[in-house]
mmCIF file of C-alpha atoms and ligand atoms in Angstrom:
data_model
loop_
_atom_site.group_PDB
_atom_site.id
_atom_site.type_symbol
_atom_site.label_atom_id
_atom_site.label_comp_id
_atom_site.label_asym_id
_atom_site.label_seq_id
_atom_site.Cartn_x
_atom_site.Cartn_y
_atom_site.Cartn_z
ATOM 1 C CA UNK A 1 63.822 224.378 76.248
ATOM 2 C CA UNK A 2 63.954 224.002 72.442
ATOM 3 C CA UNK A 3 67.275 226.505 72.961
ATOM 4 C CA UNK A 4 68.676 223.891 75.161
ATOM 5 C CA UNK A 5 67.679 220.971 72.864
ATOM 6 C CA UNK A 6 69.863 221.891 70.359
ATOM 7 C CA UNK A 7 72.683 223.022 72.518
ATOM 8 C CA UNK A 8 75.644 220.751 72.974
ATOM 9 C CA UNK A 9 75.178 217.977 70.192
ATOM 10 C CA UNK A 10 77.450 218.699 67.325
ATOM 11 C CA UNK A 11 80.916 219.136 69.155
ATOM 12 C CA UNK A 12 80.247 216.186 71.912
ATOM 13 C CA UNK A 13 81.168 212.831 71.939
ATOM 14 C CA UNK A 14 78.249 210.385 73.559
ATOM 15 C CA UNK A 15 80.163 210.737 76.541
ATOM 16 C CA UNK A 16 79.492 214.423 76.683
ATOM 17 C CA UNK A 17 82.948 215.677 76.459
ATOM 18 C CA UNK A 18 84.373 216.423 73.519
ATOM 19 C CA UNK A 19 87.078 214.540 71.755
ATOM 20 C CA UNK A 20 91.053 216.456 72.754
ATOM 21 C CA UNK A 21 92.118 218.291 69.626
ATOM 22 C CA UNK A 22 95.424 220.544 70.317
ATOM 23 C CA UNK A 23 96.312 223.290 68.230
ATOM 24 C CA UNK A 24 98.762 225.621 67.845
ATOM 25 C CA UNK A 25 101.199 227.635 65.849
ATOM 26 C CA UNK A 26 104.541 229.183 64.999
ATOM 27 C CA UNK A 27 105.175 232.019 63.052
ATOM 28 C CA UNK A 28 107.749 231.593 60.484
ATOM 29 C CA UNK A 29 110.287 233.808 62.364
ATOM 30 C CA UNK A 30 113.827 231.703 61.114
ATOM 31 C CA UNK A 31 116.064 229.203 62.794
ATOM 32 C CA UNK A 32 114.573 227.808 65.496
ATOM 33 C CA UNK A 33 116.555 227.471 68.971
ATOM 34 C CA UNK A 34 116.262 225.942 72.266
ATOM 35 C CA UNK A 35 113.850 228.600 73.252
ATOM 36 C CA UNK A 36 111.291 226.607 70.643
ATOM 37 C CA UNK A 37 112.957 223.230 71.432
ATOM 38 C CA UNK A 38 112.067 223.446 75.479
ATOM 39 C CA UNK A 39 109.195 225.636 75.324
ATOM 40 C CA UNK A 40 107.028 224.696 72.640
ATOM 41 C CA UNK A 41 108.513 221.718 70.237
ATOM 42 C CA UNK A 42 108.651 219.234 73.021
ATOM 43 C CA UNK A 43 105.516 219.348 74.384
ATOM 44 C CA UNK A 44 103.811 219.162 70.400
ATOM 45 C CA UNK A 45 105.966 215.879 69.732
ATOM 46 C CA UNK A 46 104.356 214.208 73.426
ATOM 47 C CA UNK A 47 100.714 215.746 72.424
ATOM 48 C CA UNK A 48 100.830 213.773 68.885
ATOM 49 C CA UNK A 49 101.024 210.626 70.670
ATOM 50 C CA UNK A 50 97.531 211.638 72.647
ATOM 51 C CA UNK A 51 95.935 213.752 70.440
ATOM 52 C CA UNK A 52 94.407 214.701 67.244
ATOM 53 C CA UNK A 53 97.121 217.801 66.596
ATOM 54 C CA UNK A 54 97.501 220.225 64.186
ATOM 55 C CA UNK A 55 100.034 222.472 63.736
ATOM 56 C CA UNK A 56 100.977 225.093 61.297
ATOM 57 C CA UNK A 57 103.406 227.848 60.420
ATOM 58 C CA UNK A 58 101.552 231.025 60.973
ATOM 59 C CA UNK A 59 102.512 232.973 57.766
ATOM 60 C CA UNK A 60 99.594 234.899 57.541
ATOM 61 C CA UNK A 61 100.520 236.265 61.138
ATOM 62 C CA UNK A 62 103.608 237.244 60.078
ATOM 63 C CA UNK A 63 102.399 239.468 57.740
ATOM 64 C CA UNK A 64 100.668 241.870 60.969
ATOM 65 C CA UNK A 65 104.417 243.021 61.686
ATOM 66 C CA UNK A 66 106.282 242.113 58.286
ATOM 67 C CA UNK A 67 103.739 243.043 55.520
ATOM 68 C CA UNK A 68 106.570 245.652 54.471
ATOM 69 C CA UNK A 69 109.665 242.904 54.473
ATOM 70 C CA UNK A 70 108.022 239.971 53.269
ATOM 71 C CA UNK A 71 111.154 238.505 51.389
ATOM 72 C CA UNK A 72 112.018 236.300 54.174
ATOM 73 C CA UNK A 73 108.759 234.613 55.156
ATOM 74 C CA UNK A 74 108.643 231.714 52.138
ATOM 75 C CA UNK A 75 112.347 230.577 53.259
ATOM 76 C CA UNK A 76 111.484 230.875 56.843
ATOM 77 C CA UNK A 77 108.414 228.558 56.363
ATOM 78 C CA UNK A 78 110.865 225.837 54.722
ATOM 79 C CA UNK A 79 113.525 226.108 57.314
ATOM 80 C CA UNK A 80 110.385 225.720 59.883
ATOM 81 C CA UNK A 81 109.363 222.902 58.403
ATOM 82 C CA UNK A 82 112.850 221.432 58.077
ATOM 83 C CA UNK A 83 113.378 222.376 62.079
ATOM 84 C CA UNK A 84 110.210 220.522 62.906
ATOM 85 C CA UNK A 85 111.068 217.542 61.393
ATOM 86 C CA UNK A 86 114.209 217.486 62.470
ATOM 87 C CA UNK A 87 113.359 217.775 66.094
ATOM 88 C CA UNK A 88 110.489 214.355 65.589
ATOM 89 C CA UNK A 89 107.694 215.806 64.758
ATOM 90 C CA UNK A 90 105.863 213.157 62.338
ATOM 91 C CA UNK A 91 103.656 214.206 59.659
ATOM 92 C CA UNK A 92 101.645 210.861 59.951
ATOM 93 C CA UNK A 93 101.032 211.537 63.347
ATOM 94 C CA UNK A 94 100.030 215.203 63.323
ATOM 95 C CA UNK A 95 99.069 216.945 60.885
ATOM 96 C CA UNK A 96 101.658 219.826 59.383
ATOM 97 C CA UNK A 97 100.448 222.945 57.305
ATOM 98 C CA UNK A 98 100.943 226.303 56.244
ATOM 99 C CA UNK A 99 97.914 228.963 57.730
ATOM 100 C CA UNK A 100 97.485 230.439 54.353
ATOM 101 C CA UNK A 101 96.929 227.166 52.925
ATOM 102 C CA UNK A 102 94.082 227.046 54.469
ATOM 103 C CA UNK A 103 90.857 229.675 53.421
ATOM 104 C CA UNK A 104 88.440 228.605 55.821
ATOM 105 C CA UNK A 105 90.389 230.368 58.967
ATOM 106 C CA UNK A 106 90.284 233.673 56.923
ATOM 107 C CA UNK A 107 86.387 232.996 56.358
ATOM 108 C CA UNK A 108 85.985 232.442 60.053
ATOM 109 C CA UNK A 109 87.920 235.551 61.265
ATOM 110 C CA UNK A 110 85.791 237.812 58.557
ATOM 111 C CA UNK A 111 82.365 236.327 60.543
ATOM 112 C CA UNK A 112 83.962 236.367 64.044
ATOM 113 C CA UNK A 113 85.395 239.966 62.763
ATOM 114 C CA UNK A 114 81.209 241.040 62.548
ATOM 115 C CA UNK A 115 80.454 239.561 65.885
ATOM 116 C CA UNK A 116 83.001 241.139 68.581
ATOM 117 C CA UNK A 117 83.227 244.105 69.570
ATOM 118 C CA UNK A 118 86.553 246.371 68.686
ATOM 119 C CA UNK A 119 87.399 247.054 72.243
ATOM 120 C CA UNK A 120 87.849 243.671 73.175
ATOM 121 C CA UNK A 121 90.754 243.658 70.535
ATOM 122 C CA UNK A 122 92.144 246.593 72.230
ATOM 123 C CA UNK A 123 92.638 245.644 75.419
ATOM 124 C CA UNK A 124 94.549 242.488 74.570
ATOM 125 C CA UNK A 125 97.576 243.399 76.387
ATOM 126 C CA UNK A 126 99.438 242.496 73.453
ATOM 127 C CA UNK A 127 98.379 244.876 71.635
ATOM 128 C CA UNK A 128 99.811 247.552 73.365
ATOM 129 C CA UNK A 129 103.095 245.939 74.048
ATOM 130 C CA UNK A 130 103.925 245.315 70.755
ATOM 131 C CA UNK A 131 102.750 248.491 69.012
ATOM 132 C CA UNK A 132 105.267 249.905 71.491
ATOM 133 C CA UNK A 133 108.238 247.315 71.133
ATOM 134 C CA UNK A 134 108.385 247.181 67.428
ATOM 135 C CA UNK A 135 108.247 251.153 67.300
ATOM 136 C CA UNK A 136 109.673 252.547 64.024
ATOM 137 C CA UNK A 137 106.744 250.440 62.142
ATOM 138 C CA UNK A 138 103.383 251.701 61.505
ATOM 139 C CA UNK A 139 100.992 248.616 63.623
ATOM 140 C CA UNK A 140 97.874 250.497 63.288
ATOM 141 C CA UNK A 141 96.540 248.351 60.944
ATOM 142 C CA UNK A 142 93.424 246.577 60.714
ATOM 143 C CA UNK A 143 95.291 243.263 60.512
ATOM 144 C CA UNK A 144 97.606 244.117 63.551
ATOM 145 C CA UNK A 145 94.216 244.486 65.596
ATOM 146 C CA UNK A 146 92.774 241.537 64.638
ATOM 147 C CA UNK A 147 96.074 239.207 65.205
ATOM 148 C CA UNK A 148 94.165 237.543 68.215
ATOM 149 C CA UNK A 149 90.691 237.301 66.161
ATOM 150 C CA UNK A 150 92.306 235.475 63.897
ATOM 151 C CA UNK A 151 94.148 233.456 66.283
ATOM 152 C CA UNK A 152 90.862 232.318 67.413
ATOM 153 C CA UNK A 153 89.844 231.327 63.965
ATOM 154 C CA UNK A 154 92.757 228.893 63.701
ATOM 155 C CA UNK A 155 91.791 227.283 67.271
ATOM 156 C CA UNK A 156 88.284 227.258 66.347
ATOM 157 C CA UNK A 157 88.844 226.328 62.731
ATOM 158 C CA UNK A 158 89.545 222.325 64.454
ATOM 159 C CA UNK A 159 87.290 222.891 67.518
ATOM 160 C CA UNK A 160 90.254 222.562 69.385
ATOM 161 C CA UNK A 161 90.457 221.715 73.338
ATOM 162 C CA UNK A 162 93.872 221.844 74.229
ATOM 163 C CA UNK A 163 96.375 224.928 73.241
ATOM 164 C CA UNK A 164 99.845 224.430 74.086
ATOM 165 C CA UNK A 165 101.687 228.180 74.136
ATOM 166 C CA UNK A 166 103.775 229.969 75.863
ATOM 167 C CA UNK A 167 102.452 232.326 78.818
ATOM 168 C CA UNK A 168 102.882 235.429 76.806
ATOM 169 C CA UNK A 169 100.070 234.046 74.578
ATOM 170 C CA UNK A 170 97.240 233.403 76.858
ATOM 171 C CA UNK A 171 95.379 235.871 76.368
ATOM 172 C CA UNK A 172 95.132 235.284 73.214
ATOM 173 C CA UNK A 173 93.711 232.068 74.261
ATOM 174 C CA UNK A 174 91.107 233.831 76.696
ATOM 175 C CA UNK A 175 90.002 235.510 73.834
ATOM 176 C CA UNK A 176 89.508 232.670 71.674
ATOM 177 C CA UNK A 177 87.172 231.312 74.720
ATOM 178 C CA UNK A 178 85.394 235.039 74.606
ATOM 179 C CA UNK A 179 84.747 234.433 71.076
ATOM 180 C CA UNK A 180 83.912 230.744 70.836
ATOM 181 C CA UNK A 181 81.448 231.763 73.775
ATOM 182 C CA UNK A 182 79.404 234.457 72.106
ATOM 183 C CA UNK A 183 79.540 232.437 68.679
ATOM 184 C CA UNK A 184 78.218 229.339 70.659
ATOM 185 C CA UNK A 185 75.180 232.063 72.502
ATOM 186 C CA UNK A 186 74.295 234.023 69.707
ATOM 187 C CA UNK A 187 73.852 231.245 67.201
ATOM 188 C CA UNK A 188 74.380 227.462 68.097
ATOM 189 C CA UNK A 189 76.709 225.392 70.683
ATOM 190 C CA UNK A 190 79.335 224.476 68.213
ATOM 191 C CA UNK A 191 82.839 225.520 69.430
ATOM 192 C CA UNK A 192 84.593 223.994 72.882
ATOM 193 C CA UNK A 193 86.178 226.380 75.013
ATOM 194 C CA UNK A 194 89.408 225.507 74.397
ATOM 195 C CA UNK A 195 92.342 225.876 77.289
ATOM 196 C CA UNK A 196 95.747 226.988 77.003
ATOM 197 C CA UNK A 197 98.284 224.381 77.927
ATOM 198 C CA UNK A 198 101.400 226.101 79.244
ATOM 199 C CA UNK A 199 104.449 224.446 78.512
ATOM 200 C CA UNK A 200 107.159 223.943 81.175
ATOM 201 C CA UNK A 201 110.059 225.455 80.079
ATOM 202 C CA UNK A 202 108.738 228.198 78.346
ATOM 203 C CA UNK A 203 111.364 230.294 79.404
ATOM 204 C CA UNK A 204 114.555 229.440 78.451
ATOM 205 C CA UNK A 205 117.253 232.640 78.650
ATOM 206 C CA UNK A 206 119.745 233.115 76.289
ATOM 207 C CA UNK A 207 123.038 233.367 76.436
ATOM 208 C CA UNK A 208 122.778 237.938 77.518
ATOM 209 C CA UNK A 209 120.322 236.155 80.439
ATOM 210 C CA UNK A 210 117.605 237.570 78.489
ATOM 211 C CA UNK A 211 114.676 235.231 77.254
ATOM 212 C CA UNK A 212 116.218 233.263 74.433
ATOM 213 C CA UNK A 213 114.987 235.090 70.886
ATOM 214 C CA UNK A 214 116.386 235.654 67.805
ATOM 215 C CA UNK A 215 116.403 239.433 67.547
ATOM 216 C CA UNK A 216 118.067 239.338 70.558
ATOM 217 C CA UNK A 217 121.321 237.529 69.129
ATOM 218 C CA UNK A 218 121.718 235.244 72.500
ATOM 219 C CA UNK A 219 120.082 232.033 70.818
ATOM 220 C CA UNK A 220 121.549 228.431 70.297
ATOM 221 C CA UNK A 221 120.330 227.686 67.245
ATOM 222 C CA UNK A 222 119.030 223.970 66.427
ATOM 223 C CA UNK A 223 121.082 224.411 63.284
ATOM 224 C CA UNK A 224 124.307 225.170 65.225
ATOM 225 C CA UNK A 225 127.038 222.263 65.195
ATOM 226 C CA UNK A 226 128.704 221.335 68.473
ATOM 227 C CA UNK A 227 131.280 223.886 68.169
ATOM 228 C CA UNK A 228 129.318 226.665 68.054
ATOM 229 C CA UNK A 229 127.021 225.523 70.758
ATOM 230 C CA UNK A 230 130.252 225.047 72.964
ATOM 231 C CA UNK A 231 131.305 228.782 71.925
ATOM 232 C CA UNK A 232 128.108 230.515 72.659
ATOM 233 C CA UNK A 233 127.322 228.572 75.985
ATOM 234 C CA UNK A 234 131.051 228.842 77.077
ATOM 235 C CA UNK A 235 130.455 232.962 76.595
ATOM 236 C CA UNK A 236 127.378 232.630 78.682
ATOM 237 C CA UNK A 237 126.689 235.049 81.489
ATOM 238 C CA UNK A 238 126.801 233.562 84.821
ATOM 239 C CA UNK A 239 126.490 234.891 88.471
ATOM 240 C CA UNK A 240 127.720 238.271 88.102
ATOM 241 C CA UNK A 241 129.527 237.552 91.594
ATOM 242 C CA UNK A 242 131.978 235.088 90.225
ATOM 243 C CA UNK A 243 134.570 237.453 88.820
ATOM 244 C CA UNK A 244 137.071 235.401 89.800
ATOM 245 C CA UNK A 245 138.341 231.715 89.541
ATOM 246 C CA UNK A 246 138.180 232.504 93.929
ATOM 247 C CA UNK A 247 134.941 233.954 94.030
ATOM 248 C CA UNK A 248 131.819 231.830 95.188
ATOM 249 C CA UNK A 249 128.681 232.068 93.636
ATOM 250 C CA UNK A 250 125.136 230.895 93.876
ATOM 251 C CA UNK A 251 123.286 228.657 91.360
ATOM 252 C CA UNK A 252 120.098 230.490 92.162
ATOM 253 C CA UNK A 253 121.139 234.254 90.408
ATOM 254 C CA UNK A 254 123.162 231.972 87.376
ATOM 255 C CA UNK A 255 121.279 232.732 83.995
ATOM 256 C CA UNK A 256 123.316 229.518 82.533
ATOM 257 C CA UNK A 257 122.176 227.593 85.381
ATOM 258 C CA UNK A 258 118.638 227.567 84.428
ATOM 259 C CA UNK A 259 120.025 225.574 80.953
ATOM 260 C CA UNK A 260 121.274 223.233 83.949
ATOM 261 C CA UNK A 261 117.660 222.933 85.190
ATOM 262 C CA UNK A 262 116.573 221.767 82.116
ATOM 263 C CA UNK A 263 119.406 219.331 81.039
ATOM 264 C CA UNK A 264 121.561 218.000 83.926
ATOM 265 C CA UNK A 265 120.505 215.242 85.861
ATOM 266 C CA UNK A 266 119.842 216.446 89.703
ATOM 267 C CA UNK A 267 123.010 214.513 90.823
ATOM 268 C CA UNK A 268 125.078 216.472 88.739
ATOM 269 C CA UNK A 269 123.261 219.761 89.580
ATOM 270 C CA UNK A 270 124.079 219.191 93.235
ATOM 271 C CA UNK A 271 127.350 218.576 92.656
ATOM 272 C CA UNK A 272 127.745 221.385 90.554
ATOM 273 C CA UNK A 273 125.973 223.643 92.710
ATOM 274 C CA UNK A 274 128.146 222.848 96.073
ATOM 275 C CA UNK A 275 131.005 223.247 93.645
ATOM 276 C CA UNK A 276 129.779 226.906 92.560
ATOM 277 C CA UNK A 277 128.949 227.978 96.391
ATOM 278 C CA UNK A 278 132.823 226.878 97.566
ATOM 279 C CA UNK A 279 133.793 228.114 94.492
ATOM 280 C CA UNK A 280 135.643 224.662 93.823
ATOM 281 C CA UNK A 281 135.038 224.387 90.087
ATOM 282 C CA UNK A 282 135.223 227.183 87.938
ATOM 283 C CA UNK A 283 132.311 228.679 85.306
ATOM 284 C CA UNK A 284 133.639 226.653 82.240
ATOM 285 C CA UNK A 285 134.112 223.582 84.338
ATOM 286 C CA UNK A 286 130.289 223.737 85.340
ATOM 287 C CA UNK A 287 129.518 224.885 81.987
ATOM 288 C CA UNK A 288 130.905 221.621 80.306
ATOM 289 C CA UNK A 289 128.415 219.395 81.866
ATOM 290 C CA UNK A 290 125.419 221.128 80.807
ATOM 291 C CA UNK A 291 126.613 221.957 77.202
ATOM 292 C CA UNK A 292 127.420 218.418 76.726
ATOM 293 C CA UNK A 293 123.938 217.476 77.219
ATOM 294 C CA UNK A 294 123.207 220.518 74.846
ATOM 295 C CA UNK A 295 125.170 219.049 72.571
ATOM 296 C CA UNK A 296 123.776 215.284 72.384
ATOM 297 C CA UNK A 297 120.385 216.615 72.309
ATOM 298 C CA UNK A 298 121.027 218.894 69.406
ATOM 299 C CA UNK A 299 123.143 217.179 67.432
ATOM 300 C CA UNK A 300 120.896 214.691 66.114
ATOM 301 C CA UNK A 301 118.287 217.003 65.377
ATOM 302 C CA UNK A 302 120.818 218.636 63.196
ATOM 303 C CA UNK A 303 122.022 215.461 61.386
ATOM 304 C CA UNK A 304 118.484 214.695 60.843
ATOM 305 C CA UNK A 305 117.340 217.908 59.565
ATOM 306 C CA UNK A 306 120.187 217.467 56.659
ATOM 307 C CA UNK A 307 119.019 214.288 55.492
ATOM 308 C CA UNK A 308 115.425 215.655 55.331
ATOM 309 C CA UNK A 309 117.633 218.931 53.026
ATOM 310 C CA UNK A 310 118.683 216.163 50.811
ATOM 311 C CA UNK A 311 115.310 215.009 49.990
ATOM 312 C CA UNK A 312 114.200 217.678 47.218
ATOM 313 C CA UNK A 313 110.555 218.294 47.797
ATOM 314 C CA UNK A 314 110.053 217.318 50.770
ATOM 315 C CA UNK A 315 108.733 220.530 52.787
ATOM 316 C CA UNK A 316 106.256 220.785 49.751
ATOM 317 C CA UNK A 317 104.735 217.449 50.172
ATOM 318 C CA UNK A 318 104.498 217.538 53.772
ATOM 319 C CA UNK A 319 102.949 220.738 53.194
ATOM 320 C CA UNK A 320 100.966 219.424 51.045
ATOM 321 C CA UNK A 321 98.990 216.816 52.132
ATOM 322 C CA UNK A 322 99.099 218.854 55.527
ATOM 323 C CA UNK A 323 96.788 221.247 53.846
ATOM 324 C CA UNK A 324 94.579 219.017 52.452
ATOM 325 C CA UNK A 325 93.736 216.959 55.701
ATOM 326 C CA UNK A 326 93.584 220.429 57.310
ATOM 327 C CA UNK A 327 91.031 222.137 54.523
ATOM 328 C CA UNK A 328 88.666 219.250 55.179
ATOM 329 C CA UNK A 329 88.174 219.377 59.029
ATOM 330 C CA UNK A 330 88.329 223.455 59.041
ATOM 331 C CA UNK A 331 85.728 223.491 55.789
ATOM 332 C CA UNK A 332 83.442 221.169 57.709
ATOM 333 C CA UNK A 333 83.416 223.415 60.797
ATOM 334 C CA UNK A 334 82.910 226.321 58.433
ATOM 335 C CA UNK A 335 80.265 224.950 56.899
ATOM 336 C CA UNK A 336 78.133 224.351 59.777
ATOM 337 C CA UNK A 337 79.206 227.817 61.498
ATOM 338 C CA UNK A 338 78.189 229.050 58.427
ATOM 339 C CA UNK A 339 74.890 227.271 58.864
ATOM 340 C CA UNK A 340 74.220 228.264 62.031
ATOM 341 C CA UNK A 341 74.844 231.532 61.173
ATOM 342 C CA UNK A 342 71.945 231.394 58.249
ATOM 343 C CA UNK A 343 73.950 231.921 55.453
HETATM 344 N N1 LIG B 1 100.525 233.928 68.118
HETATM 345 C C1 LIG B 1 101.324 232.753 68.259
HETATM 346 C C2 LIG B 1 102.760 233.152 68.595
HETATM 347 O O1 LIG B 1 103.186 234.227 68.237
HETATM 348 C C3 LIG B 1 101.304 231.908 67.007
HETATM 349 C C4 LIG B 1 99.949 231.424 66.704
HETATM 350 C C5 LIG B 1 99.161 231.827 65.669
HETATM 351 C C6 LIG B 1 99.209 230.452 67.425
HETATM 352 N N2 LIG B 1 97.974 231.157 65.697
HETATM 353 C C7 LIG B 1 97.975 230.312 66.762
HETATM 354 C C8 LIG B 1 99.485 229.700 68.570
HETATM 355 C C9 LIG B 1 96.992 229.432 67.230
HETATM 356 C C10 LIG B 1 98.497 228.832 69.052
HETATM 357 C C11 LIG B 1 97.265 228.704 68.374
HETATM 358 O O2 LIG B 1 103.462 232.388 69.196
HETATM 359 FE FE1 SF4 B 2 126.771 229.521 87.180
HETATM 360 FE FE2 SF4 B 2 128.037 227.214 87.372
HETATM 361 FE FE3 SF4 B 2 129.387 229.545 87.318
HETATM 362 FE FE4 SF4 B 2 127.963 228.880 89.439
HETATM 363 S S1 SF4 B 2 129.750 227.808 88.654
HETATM 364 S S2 SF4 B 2 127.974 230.883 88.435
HETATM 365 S S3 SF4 B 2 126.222 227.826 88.515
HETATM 366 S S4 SF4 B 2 128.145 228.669 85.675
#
């Protein structure tokens, strides 16, 4: 009974659920593109309306692949920033910061680190996957391991609820509930089991038809103007059966069609699409419509993201007082894990 007394006080609100607190992260990988823009960025700028939200730049898991090329991670953490703002995101609203910024997620990952067990670390599919993707680069480090343990610090860290990711990353959420879980048994209730949110569109494919990503080369960039958007989308593959102007296709096996999904309105996908089964319009024709849309979504994000590059400073004082308002709700849940812990 006295177990159960002191179960469930700390993280509650007197309604008995807790408060919704969304997390979540980005490593600083370099320009962002409409792979970020659809599946992650969008959903973050509706959540900060709801929400309490933090979000940060993940440099600290950048160094589990890149400890040996680390050059690029302090400009990729300014153009980040730079891409977040541009896109809305609102330092008032949310608040902004850098992981390493932050000590009390490396203090939680070190305790979490004595409390589970290595094999759960290992079987993180993940894991594998990666180790084998990236080959060429030794990942059998301790840090590599531990990517999702620390993950779960920086959901913990804000007894978060909510986790908006894309699918490739729940697990990394299931583990963070795995975690929070045996914390909350073995000592005291004071981490929710947070949920992953999956975003919508978290597959956008670039312009190969491959999922949209950097190291791929097939990205639109949020950074490109609207002549190089209207160059890469106009070289976009399409339904391999069109080789011809003649030939009809089908929406359904179009990689550039699934950009249509997400930005034409359905009048003008049902237009386009009888157009592409009689094979009345041609590729670029079809095309145009959907990079237009491309285009006025983009282009103020990029106009606004050079105003914010004429402002010297400004990533550093967003950054700033990011880390501050983040150091003094993840000390405070340190503190009492920490206590409950008996140290
Ligand atoms: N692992 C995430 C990714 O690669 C980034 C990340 C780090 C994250 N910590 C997080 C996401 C915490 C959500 C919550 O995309
Ligand atoms: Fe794709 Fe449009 Fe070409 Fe059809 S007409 S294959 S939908 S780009």
């Amino acid at each position: 009974m006295a177990a159960k007394n002191k179960t469930n006080t700390k993280s509650k609100t007197k309604k008995g659920k807790p408060d919704p607190v969304v997390v979540s992260g980005m490593r600083p990988t370099g320009a962002l593109h409409l792979g970020h823009l659809n599946g992650a960025l969008k959903s973050w700028q509706r959540m900060q309306d709801e929400s309490a939200c933090y979000f940060f730049v993940a440099d600290w898991h950048a160094l589990t692949t890149e400890y040996a090329a680390t050059d690029a991670i302090a400009t990729n953490v300014d153009a980040m920033i730079l891409d977040w703002l541009a896109v809305g995101m609102d330092p008032e609203r949310s608040v902004l910061f850098l992981q390493s910024e932050v000590p009390a997620h490396a203090e939680l990952f070190l305790m979490y680190s004595m409390i589970i067990p290595v094999p759960w670390l290992e079987r993180v599919p993940t894991y594998k996957e990666q180790q084998e993707q990236l080959e060429g680069r030794d990942l059998s480090t301790l840090g590599f391991l531990g990517y999702p343990l620390l993950q779960a610090a920086d959901i913990t860290a804000y007894k978060a609820t909510q986790v908006p990711v894309g699918e490739d990353q729940l697990p990394h959420v299931e583990l963070t509930r795995e975690v929070a879980r045996r914390f909350n048994r073995l000592y005291d209730e004071i981490f929710p089991e947070p949920k992953g949110v999956i975003v919508p569109a978290a597959r956008v494919p670039g312009t190969d038809g491959r999922k949209m990503s950097k190291s791929y080369g097939n990205s639109v960039d949020l950074t490109d103007d609207p002549e190089q958007i209207e160059k890469k989308l106009s070289r976009m593959v399409t339904d391999t059966r069109r080789q011809r102007r003649t030939d009809p296709g089908d929406p359904k096996d179009c990689p550039a069609f699934q950009l249509h999904e997400i930005y034409c309105t359905p009048e003008e996908r049902a237009e386009l699409t009888e157009g592409c089964k009689t094979a009345s319009i041609g590729c670029l024709d079809c095309k145009k419509v959907m990079i237009k849309h491309v285009v006025a979504e983009v282009e103020p994000m990029r106009q606004r993201r050079q105003e914010f590059e004429k402002r010297p400073g400004v990533v550093t004082e967003i950054l700033e007082d990011g880390g501050r308002r983040a150091r003094e709700v993840a000390n405070a849940t340190l503190a009492e894990a920490k206590e409950a812990m008996g140290l």
